[in-house]
Short mmCIF file of C-alpha atoms in Angstrom, two decimals:
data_model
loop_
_atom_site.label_atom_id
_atom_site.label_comp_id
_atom_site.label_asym_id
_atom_site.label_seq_id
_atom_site.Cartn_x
_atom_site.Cartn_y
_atom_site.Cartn_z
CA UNK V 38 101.89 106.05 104.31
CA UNK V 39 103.78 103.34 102.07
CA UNK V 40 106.14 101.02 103.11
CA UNK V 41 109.15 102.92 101.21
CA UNK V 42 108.24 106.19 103.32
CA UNK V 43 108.48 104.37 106.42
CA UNK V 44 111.72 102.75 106.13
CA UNK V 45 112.90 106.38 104.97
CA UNK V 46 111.54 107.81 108.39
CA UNK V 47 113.37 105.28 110.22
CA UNK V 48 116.30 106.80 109.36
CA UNK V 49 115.65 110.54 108.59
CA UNK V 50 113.10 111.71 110.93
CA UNK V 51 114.92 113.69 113.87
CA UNK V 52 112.11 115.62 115.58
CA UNK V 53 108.53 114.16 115.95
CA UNK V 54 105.81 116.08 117.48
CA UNK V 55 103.88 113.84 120.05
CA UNK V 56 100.95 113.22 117.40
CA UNK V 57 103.09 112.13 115.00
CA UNK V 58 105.27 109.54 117.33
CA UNK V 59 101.90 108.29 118.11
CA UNK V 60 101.06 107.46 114.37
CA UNK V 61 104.47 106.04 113.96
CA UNK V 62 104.10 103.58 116.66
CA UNK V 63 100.75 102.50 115.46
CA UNK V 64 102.69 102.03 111.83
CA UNK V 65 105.39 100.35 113.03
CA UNK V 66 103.28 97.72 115.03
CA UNK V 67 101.05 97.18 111.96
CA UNK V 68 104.19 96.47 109.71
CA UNK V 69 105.64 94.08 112.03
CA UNK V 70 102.35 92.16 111.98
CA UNK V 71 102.32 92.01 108.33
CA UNK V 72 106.50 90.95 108.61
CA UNK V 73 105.25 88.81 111.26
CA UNK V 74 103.11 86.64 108.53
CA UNK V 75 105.64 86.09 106.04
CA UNK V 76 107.07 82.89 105.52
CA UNK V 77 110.30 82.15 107.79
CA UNK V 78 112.70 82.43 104.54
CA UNK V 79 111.39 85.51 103.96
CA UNK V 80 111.51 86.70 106.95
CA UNK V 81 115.28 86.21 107.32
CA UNK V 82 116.12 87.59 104.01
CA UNK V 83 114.30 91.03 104.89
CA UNK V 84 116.03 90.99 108.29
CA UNK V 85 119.55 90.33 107.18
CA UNK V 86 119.45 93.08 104.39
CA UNK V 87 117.59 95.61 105.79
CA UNK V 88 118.63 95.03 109.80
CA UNK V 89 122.16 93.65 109.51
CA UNK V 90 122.67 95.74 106.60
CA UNK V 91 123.97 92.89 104.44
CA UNK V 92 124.18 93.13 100.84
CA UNK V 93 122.41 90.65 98.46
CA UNK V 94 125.64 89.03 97.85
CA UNK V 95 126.28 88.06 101.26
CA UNK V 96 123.28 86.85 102.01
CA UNK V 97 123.24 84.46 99.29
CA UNK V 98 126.85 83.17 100.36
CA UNK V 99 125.43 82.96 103.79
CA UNK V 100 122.11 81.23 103.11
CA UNK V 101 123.93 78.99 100.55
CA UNK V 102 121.50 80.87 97.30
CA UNK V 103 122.27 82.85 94.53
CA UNK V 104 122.63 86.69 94.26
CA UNK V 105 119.83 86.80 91.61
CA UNK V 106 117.72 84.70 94.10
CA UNK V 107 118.22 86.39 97.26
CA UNK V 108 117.71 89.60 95.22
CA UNK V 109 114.54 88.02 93.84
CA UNK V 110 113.21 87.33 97.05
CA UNK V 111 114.08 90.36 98.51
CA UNK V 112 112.31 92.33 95.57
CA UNK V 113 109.14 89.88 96.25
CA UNK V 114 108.82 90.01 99.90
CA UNK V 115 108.92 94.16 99.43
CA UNK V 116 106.33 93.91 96.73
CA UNK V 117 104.00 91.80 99.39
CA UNK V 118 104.61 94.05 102.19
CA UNK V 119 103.78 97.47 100.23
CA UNK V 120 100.68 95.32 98.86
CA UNK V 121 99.48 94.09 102.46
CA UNK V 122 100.23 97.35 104.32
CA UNK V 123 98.65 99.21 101.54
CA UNK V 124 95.24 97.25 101.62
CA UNK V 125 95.51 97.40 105.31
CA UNK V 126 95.86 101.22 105.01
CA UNK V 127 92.81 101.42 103.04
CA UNK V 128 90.43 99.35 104.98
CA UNK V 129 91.63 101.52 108.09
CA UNK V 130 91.25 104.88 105.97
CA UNK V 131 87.90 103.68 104.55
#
């Protein structure tokens, strides 16, 4: 499972057979280890857009940034997480 299919089963997954909320758990834990090891900055950007909800915009006004950087970093930090969960996923798989 990839990062984006997580995030989407978050939000869109009503009924989970026992199995399945099992695997979920064990997904969830093992993406908050990898959000765990990003840098602080990083960290808050990720939490404020996809958490809070914020858009890119607001973020930047908050954190005193650009759109185009806070969008840059966002874009980054999701590009290291599907990278890091994905290697971790194959070493676990393999």
């Amino acid at each position: 499972m990839n990062v984006d299919d997580l995030y989407e089963q978050i939000y869109y997954d009503e009924e989970l057979s026992p199995e399945r909320l099992m695997e979920r758990s064990e997904d969830y834990l093992n993406l908050y280890a990898l959000v765990d090891k990003l840098p602080a900055a990083q960290q808050r950007v990720l939490r404020l857009r996809l958490v809070h909800g914020l858009r890119c915009s607001e973020i930047a006004k908050q954190l005193g940034k650009t759109e185009g950087a806070i969008r840059t970093q966002f874009a980054r930090t999701l590009n290291v997480l599907r990278l890091a969960y994905g290697q971790k996923e194959g070493r676990d798989n393999g």
